[in-house]
Short mmCIF file of C-alpha atoms in Angstrom, two decimals:
data_model
loop_
_atom_site.label_atom_id
_atom_site.label_comp_id
_atom_site.label_asym_id
_atom_site.label_seq_id
_atom_site.Cartn_x
_atom_site.Cartn_y
_atom_site.Cartn_z
CA MET Z 1 80.79 74.49 98.03
CA PRO Z 2 78.00 76.07 100.08
CA ILE Z 3 77.83 79.81 100.16
CA LEU Z 4 76.32 80.77 103.44
CA GLY Z 5 76.41 84.51 102.96
CA THR Z 6 74.54 86.07 100.07
CA ILE Z 7 73.75 89.73 100.16
CA ALA Z 8 71.24 91.28 97.79
CA SER Z 9 72.78 94.60 96.95
CA SER Z 10 70.54 97.56 97.38
CA THR Z 11 71.16 101.01 98.73
CA GLN Z 12 70.49 100.69 102.42
CA GLN Z 13 71.61 104.08 103.54
CA GLY Z 14 73.82 106.92 102.42
CA LEU Z 15 76.97 107.84 104.28
CA VAL Z 16 77.32 111.40 105.54
CA THR Z 17 75.72 113.36 102.77
CA GLY Z 18 77.88 115.95 101.05
CA SER Z 19 81.22 115.03 102.61
CA PHE Z 20 82.52 113.35 99.45
CA GLU Z 21 81.42 115.20 96.35
CA SER Z 22 82.09 114.85 92.65
CA ILE Z 23 83.59 118.09 91.32
CA GLN Z 24 84.28 117.28 87.66
CA THR Z 25 84.76 114.22 85.43
CA THR Z 26 86.53 114.13 82.07
CA THR Z 27 86.11 111.17 79.71
CA VAL Z 28 88.44 111.24 76.72
CA GLY Z 29 86.73 111.11 73.33
CA SER Z 30 87.67 109.45 70.08
CA GLY Z 31 90.42 111.92 69.23
CA GLY Z 32 92.41 111.30 72.41
CA SER Z 33 93.81 114.03 74.62
CA ASN Z 34 97.37 115.13 75.39
CA SER Z 35 96.39 116.85 78.63
CA ILE Z 36 93.59 116.90 81.16
CA VAL Z 37 92.95 120.12 83.04
CA PHE Z 38 90.87 120.68 86.14
CA SER Z 39 90.63 124.44 86.58
CA ASN Z 40 88.80 126.81 88.90
CA ILE Z 41 88.81 124.19 91.64
CA PRO Z 42 86.69 125.53 94.52
CA SER Z 43 88.53 126.04 97.80
CA THR Z 44 85.60 124.88 99.90
CA TYR Z 45 86.83 121.31 100.50
CA GLN Z 46 89.55 120.06 102.82
CA HIS Z 47 91.10 117.41 100.56
CA LEU Z 48 90.89 116.39 96.92
CA GLN Z 49 90.84 112.90 95.42
CA LEU Z 50 91.53 112.00 91.80
CA ARG Z 51 90.28 108.65 90.55
CA VAL Z 52 91.91 107.83 87.22
CA THR Z 53 91.46 105.07 84.66
CA ALA Z 54 93.77 105.73 81.73
CA LYS Z 55 96.30 104.33 79.28
CA SER Z 56 98.94 105.49 76.83
CA SER Z 57 98.55 105.82 73.06
CA VAL Z 58 102.07 104.49 72.57
CA SER Z 59 101.86 101.48 70.26
CA GLY Z 60 102.52 97.88 71.19
CA THR Z 61 102.11 96.03 74.43
CA SER Z 62 103.56 97.31 77.65
CA SER Z 63 107.23 97.07 78.41
CA GLY Z 64 107.43 99.90 80.92
CA GLY Z 65 108.25 103.56 80.51
CA GLU Z 66 104.89 105.25 79.98
CA PHE Z 67 103.41 107.17 82.86
CA ALA Z 68 101.03 109.95 83.87
CA SER Z 69 102.15 112.97 85.86
CA MET Z 70 100.53 116.11 87.23
CA THR Z 71 101.28 119.75 87.88
CA PHE Z 72 99.57 122.17 90.25
CA ASN Z 73 98.65 125.71 89.14
CA SER Z 74 100.71 125.05 85.97
CA SER Z 75 103.81 124.55 88.12
CA ALA Z 76 105.81 121.34 88.50
CA LEU Z 77 105.87 119.45 91.76
CA ASP Z 78 109.17 119.36 93.62
CA LYS Z 79 109.83 115.94 95.11
CA SER Z 80 108.51 112.40 94.66
CA ALA Z 81 109.37 109.02 96.17
CA TYR Z 82 108.14 105.66 94.91
CA PHE Z 83 107.88 101.99 95.77
CA TYR Z 84 107.47 100.02 92.52
CA ALA Z 85 107.21 96.48 91.22
CA THR Z 86 106.98 94.77 87.86
CA GLY Z 87 106.90 90.98 87.84
CA THR Z 88 109.17 89.92 90.70
CA SER Z 89 111.38 93.01 90.44
CA ILE Z 90 111.08 95.67 93.16
CA SER Z 91 112.61 99.11 93.21
CA THR Z 92 112.42 102.22 95.34
CA GLY Z 93 113.71 105.71 94.82
CA ASN Z 94 112.95 109.27 93.88
CA ASN Z 95 111.17 110.07 90.64
CA SER Z 96 112.98 112.43 88.28
CA ASN Z 97 109.50 113.65 87.30
CA ALA Z 98 108.15 114.76 90.67
CA GLY Z 99 104.56 114.74 89.42
CA PHE Z 100 104.60 111.04 88.52
CA PHE Z 101 101.63 109.09 89.87
CA LEU Z 102 100.72 106.21 87.53
CA ASN Z 103 102.42 103.73 85.18
CA LEU Z 104 100.38 103.55 81.98
CA VAL Z 105 99.56 100.43 80.01
CA ARG Z 106 100.10 100.80 76.26
CA ILE Z 107 97.39 100.87 73.59
CA GLY Z 108 98.40 97.42 72.32
CA ASP Z 109 97.00 95.84 75.48
CA THR Z 110 93.49 96.12 74.11
CA ASN Z 111 90.73 97.10 76.56
CA LEU Z 112 93.18 97.08 79.47
CA PHE Z 113 93.55 100.32 81.45
CA SER Z 114 95.74 101.47 84.29
CA ALA Z 115 94.03 102.80 87.41
CA ALA Z 116 95.10 105.04 90.27
CA ILE Z 117 93.75 106.88 93.25
CA VAL Z 118 95.46 110.15 94.12
CA ASP Z 119 94.84 111.94 97.43
CA ILE Z 120 95.83 115.61 97.71
CA PHE Z 121 95.75 116.68 101.34
CA ASP Z 122 94.84 120.17 102.62
CA TYR Z 123 95.03 121.59 99.11
CA ALA Z 124 93.54 124.95 100.17
CA ASN Z 125 95.47 125.35 103.42
CA THR Z 126 97.88 128.26 103.02
CA ASN Z 127 99.81 127.16 106.12
CA LYS Z 128 100.91 123.88 104.55
CA ARG Z 129 103.02 122.76 101.65
CA LYS Z 130 101.14 120.31 99.52
CA THR Z 131 101.46 116.54 100.00
CA VAL Z 132 100.11 113.89 97.65
CA ARG Z 133 99.66 110.14 98.05
CA SER Z 134 98.94 107.85 95.12
CA PHE Z 135 98.92 104.18 94.23
CA GLY Z 136 97.91 102.16 91.23
CA GLY Z 137 99.04 100.34 88.13
CA PHE Z 138 97.86 97.68 85.73
CA ALA Z 139 97.87 93.88 85.49
CA SER Z 140 98.37 92.40 82.03
CA ALA Z 141 97.58 88.86 80.94
CA GLY Z 142 100.12 88.91 78.17
CA SER Z 143 102.92 91.33 78.99
CA ASN Z 144 104.45 93.32 81.83
CA SER Z 145 102.37 94.42 84.79
CA GLU Z 146 103.31 97.41 86.95
CA ILE Z 147 102.32 98.75 90.35
CA SER Z 148 103.58 101.70 92.35
CA SER Z 149 102.91 103.56 95.56
CA ASN Z 150 104.07 107.18 95.51
CA ALA Z 151 104.40 110.22 97.70
CA ASN Z 152 104.70 113.65 96.05
CA TRP Z 153 105.35 117.11 97.44
CA LYS Z 154 104.89 120.63 96.19
CA ASP Z 155 107.02 123.26 97.92
CA SER Z 156 104.27 125.84 97.98
CA THR Z 157 101.62 126.92 100.47
CA SER Z 158 99.41 128.35 97.73
CA THR Z 159 95.92 126.97 97.31
CA ILE Z 160 95.67 124.54 94.41
CA THR Z 161 93.24 126.00 91.92
CA SER Z 162 94.14 123.88 88.92
CA ILE Z 163 95.54 120.40 88.21
CA THR Z 164 96.97 119.41 84.83
CA ILE Z 165 97.61 115.76 83.96
CA THR Z 166 99.77 114.71 81.03
CA PRO Z 167 101.17 111.45 79.63
CA SER Z 168 104.93 110.99 79.32
CA SER Z 169 104.51 110.49 75.58
CA GLY Z 170 101.67 110.26 73.09
CA ASN Z 171 98.27 111.04 74.51
CA PHE Z 172 95.49 109.58 76.61
CA PRO Z 173 93.29 107.57 74.22
CA GLN Z 174 89.54 107.26 74.10
CA HIS Z 175 87.68 105.98 77.20
CA SER Z 176 90.35 107.22 79.61
CA ILE Z 177 88.53 108.75 82.59
CA PHE Z 178 89.70 111.36 85.10
CA ALA Z 179 87.36 112.10 88.01
CA LEU Z 180 88.01 114.81 90.63
CA TYR Z 181 86.29 114.63 94.00
CA GLY Z 182 86.26 116.95 97.01
CA ILE Z 183 86.26 115.77 100.62
CA LYS Z 184 84.89 118.14 103.20
CA GLY Z 185 86.17 118.55 106.71
CA VAL Z 186 83.97 119.13 109.74
CA MET Y 1 75.52 118.56 94.45
CA PRO Y 2 74.21 115.00 95.09
CA ALA Y 3 75.64 112.61 97.64
CA THR Y 4 78.43 110.69 95.95
CA TYR Y 5 79.62 107.92 98.28
CA ASP Y 6 76.89 105.43 99.21
CA SER Y 7 76.90 102.36 101.43
CA ILE Y 8 75.24 99.66 99.33
CA ALA Y 9 75.44 96.66 101.67
CA SER Y 10 77.30 95.59 104.78
CA VAL Y 11 77.60 92.35 106.73
CA THR Y 12 79.35 91.13 109.86
CA LEU Y 13 79.64 87.37 109.76
CA SER Y 14 78.04 85.55 112.69
CA THR Y 15 79.75 82.25 111.85
CA ASP Y 16 82.77 81.10 109.85
CA THR Y 17 81.64 81.38 106.22
CA SER Y 18 83.10 79.85 103.08
CA GLY Y 19 82.24 82.86 100.96
CA LEU Y 20 80.16 85.98 100.59
CA VAL Y 21 78.32 87.17 97.47
CA PHE Y 22 77.03 90.61 96.63
CA ASN Y 23 74.37 90.09 93.97
CA ASN Y 24 72.31 92.33 91.70
CA ILE Y 25 74.71 95.25 91.98
CA SER Y 26 73.20 98.42 90.57
CA SER Y 27 74.94 99.89 87.53
CA ASN Y 28 74.20 103.43 88.70
CA TYR Y 29 77.62 104.09 90.24
CA THR Y 30 81.03 104.76 88.68
CA ASP Y 31 83.33 102.80 90.99
CA LEU Y 32 82.75 100.17 93.67
CA VAL Y 33 84.68 100.05 96.92
CA ILE Y 34 84.89 97.06 99.26
CA SER Y 35 86.23 97.38 102.78
CA PHE Y 36 87.32 94.30 104.74
CA ASN Y 37 88.06 94.02 108.45
CA GLY Y 38 88.60 90.48 109.69
CA ASN Y 39 90.55 87.35 108.93
CA LEU Y 40 90.46 83.78 107.64
CA THR Y 41 90.23 80.55 109.63
CA ASN Y 42 93.55 79.14 108.41
CA ASN Y 43 97.00 80.60 108.25
CA PHE Y 44 98.51 82.49 105.38
CA TRP Y 45 95.86 82.44 102.71
CA ALA Y 46 94.54 85.43 100.77
CA VAL Y 47 91.04 86.81 100.32
CA VAL Y 48 90.19 86.61 96.63
CA MET Y 49 87.44 87.92 94.41
CA ARG Y 50 85.49 86.49 91.54
CA LEU Y 51 83.31 88.75 89.39
CA ASN Y 52 80.04 87.65 87.79
CA ASN Y 53 80.93 84.09 88.82
CA ASP Y 54 83.59 83.99 86.09
CA SER Y 55 86.05 81.17 86.83
CA SER Y 56 87.49 80.97 83.32
CA GLY Y 57 91.03 82.07 84.12
CA ALA Y 58 90.39 85.68 83.13
CA TYR Y 59 92.23 87.31 86.03
CA SER Y 60 95.74 88.72 86.21
CA GLY Y 61 97.49 90.52 89.04
CA GLN Y 62 100.60 92.31 90.20
CA THR Y 63 101.39 92.47 93.89
CA ILE Y 64 104.00 94.13 96.03
CA ALA Y 65 104.27 93.25 99.71
CA GLY Y 66 106.41 93.86 102.74
CA TYR Y 67 106.49 91.63 105.81
CA GLY Y 68 108.82 90.45 108.52
CA SER Y 69 112.14 92.16 109.10
CA GLY Y 70 113.02 93.90 105.88
CA THR Y 71 111.42 91.22 103.74
CA ARG Y 72 109.64 92.31 100.62
CA GLU Y 73 108.18 90.41 97.72
CA ALA Y 74 106.57 91.06 94.34
CA ALA Y 75 104.66 88.70 92.11
CA GLN Y 76 102.84 88.75 88.79
CA ARG Y 77 99.93 86.36 88.22
CA GLN Y 78 98.26 85.55 84.91
CA GLY Y 79 95.40 83.29 83.87
CA ARG Y 80 94.00 82.93 87.39
CA VAL Y 81 90.43 81.89 88.24
CA TYR Y 82 90.19 84.73 90.79
CA ALA Y 83 91.64 88.17 91.55
CA GLU Y 84 93.78 88.42 94.66
CA VAL Y 85 92.62 91.34 96.74
CA PHE Y 86 93.51 91.12 100.43
CA GLY Y 87 96.55 89.49 101.96
CA ALA Y 88 98.05 88.60 98.60
CA THR Y 89 101.50 87.00 98.35
CA SER Y 90 102.14 86.48 102.02
CA GLY Y 91 98.65 85.88 103.35
CA TRP Y 92 97.65 86.60 106.93
CA SER Y 93 98.39 84.75 110.11
CA THR Y 94 95.50 83.60 112.25
CA ALA Y 95 97.46 84.12 115.48
CA GLY Y 96 95.13 85.19 118.25
CA GLY Y 97 93.57 88.59 117.76
CA LEU Y 98 95.30 89.33 114.47
CA VAL Y 99 93.13 91.43 112.22
CA GLY Y 100 93.47 91.97 108.52
CA ILE Y 101 92.13 95.08 106.85
CA GLY Y 102 91.82 96.05 103.24
CA ILE Y 103 90.15 98.30 100.72
CA ALA Y 104 89.56 97.27 97.11
CA HIS Y 105 88.44 99.65 94.38
CA ILE Y 106 86.76 98.24 91.26
CA MET Y 107 87.18 101.10 88.84
CA ASN Y 108 84.50 101.85 86.23
CA TYR Y 109 82.85 98.54 87.04
CA SER Y 110 79.89 99.05 84.71
CA SER Y 111 81.83 100.31 81.69
CA THR Y 112 81.58 98.05 78.64
CA ASN Y 113 84.54 99.84 77.01
CA MET Y 114 87.23 98.30 79.16
CA TYR Y 115 88.44 95.33 81.15
CA LYS Y 116 87.99 95.88 84.88
CA THR Y 117 90.94 97.07 86.96
CA ILE Y 118 90.89 96.50 90.71
CA ILE Y 119 93.38 98.28 92.97
CA CYS Y 120 93.77 97.18 96.58
CA ARG Y 121 95.67 97.96 99.73
CA SER Y 122 95.63 95.59 102.66
CA GLY Y 123 97.58 94.64 105.69
CA ALA Y 124 97.53 92.67 108.91
CA THR Y 125 98.43 94.03 112.32
CA ASN Y 126 102.10 93.61 113.10
CA GLN Y 127 102.63 91.30 110.17
CA SER Y 128 102.41 92.54 106.59
CA SER Y 129 101.32 95.18 104.11
CA GLN Y 130 100.30 94.58 100.50
CA HIS Y 131 99.41 96.57 97.42
CA THR Y 132 97.73 94.72 94.57
CA VAL Y 133 96.45 95.64 91.12
CA SER Y 134 94.29 93.04 89.39
CA SER Y 135 92.42 92.88 86.12
CA TRP Y 136 89.37 90.96 85.02
CA TYR Y 137 89.60 90.45 81.27
CA SER Y 138 85.93 91.12 80.55
CA THR Y 139 84.08 94.15 79.21
CA ASN Y 140 80.88 93.03 80.93
CA ALA Y 141 79.47 95.22 83.68
CA VAL Y 142 80.09 93.81 87.13
CA SER Y 143 76.80 92.62 88.60
CA SER Y 144 78.04 90.28 91.33
CA ILE Y 145 81.10 89.99 93.56
CA TYR Y 146 82.10 86.76 95.30
CA LEU Y 147 84.66 87.04 98.12
CA TYR Y 148 86.29 83.90 99.51
CA SER Y 149 89.64 82.44 100.46
CA SER Y 150 92.11 81.22 97.87
CA ALA Y 151 92.50 78.13 100.04
CA SER Y 152 88.92 77.18 99.26
CA ASN Y 153 90.04 75.74 95.94
CA ASN Y 154 92.06 73.07 97.66
CA GLY Y 155 91.70 73.65 101.36
CA THR Y 156 89.30 74.63 104.06
CA ALA Y 157 90.01 78.24 104.96
CA ASP Y 158 86.82 80.23 105.54
CA LEU Y 159 86.08 83.87 106.23
CA LEU Y 160 86.32 84.17 110.02
CA ALA Y 161 83.24 84.89 112.16
CA GLY Y 162 83.23 88.54 113.17
CA THR Y 163 84.63 89.71 109.82
CA THR Y 164 82.91 92.83 108.49
CA ILE Y 165 82.69 93.45 104.75
CA THR Y 166 81.03 96.54 103.29
CA LEU Y 167 80.26 97.46 99.69
CA TYR Y 168 80.16 101.14 98.66
CA GLY Y 169 79.32 102.88 95.42
CA ILE Y 170 80.98 106.09 94.21
CA LYS Y 171 79.17 108.20 91.66
CA ALA Y 172 81.06 110.63 89.44
CA ALA Y 173 79.47 113.75 88.03
#
């Protein structure tokens, strides 16, 4: 099959410099971690984005049930809605844990990690309650796969200065990565 | 603080093209992002991705899609020779002027400590919306990305002329 388009990848140009900045990245070490904390978040951006690659330390291969959730300023979020699928099964509803954002693959699925992108809008705007959008999941070759799209809401106009991420059980094992980025407005 | 979100390469196809390859991808970034704005030449096929030219059946995927009047669908794929990224499950219509768009994120693409997870959102105007998570069961760093149509294995769907595909790199601190 002919391939008519081949692009040699090299940096041709940067996008608008400084509009999307890396604030902090945490990579879990060999001992695992039962919580990830981003503190002293500067208020100089307009939005925040979390890019997460993580899994659960719960043993065995995935059968559903493990997830990652977040709090803001050490306070739980208030509402969450989801659109979820595993295999051919689809469900929608409200999460009992309003900070839910990612279904986690278990440690038994070796080398496989869940991934999610979480967008936190207008986190420093004291005229707005805080709204979060997230989607992600994992695709397993040998067990269940899971995917979800979520919307979360914190009934507070306070600036978010810290984000804490925890697993539903166990901890985040080695090589899990949590990266926080800031997006500037004009 | 250094610039974090770089455009690596971008192309707008001047003719219908069977596939597009990004080669020699630098390992200096943390994640890769691919944006797609265009369509295929035949109805209802998906845009798929093959990494490092691996066609060994090392791809799995989970998709959720909504299309039509209240129709929704989910599917799990295992042992595939490609990762579904854009237009998965329902594909896109080629009806006049219809445009498909999508963004795919290859997370930690150069890490040798994990298989590669790809999360995607895509949709086609007035037709469908899809979310897909795929995995490439390899701990090798991604050095090339091949985008083509799933129909190409047993059909003739090409990437449509006028389609724009851009590769970005995101660098974490």
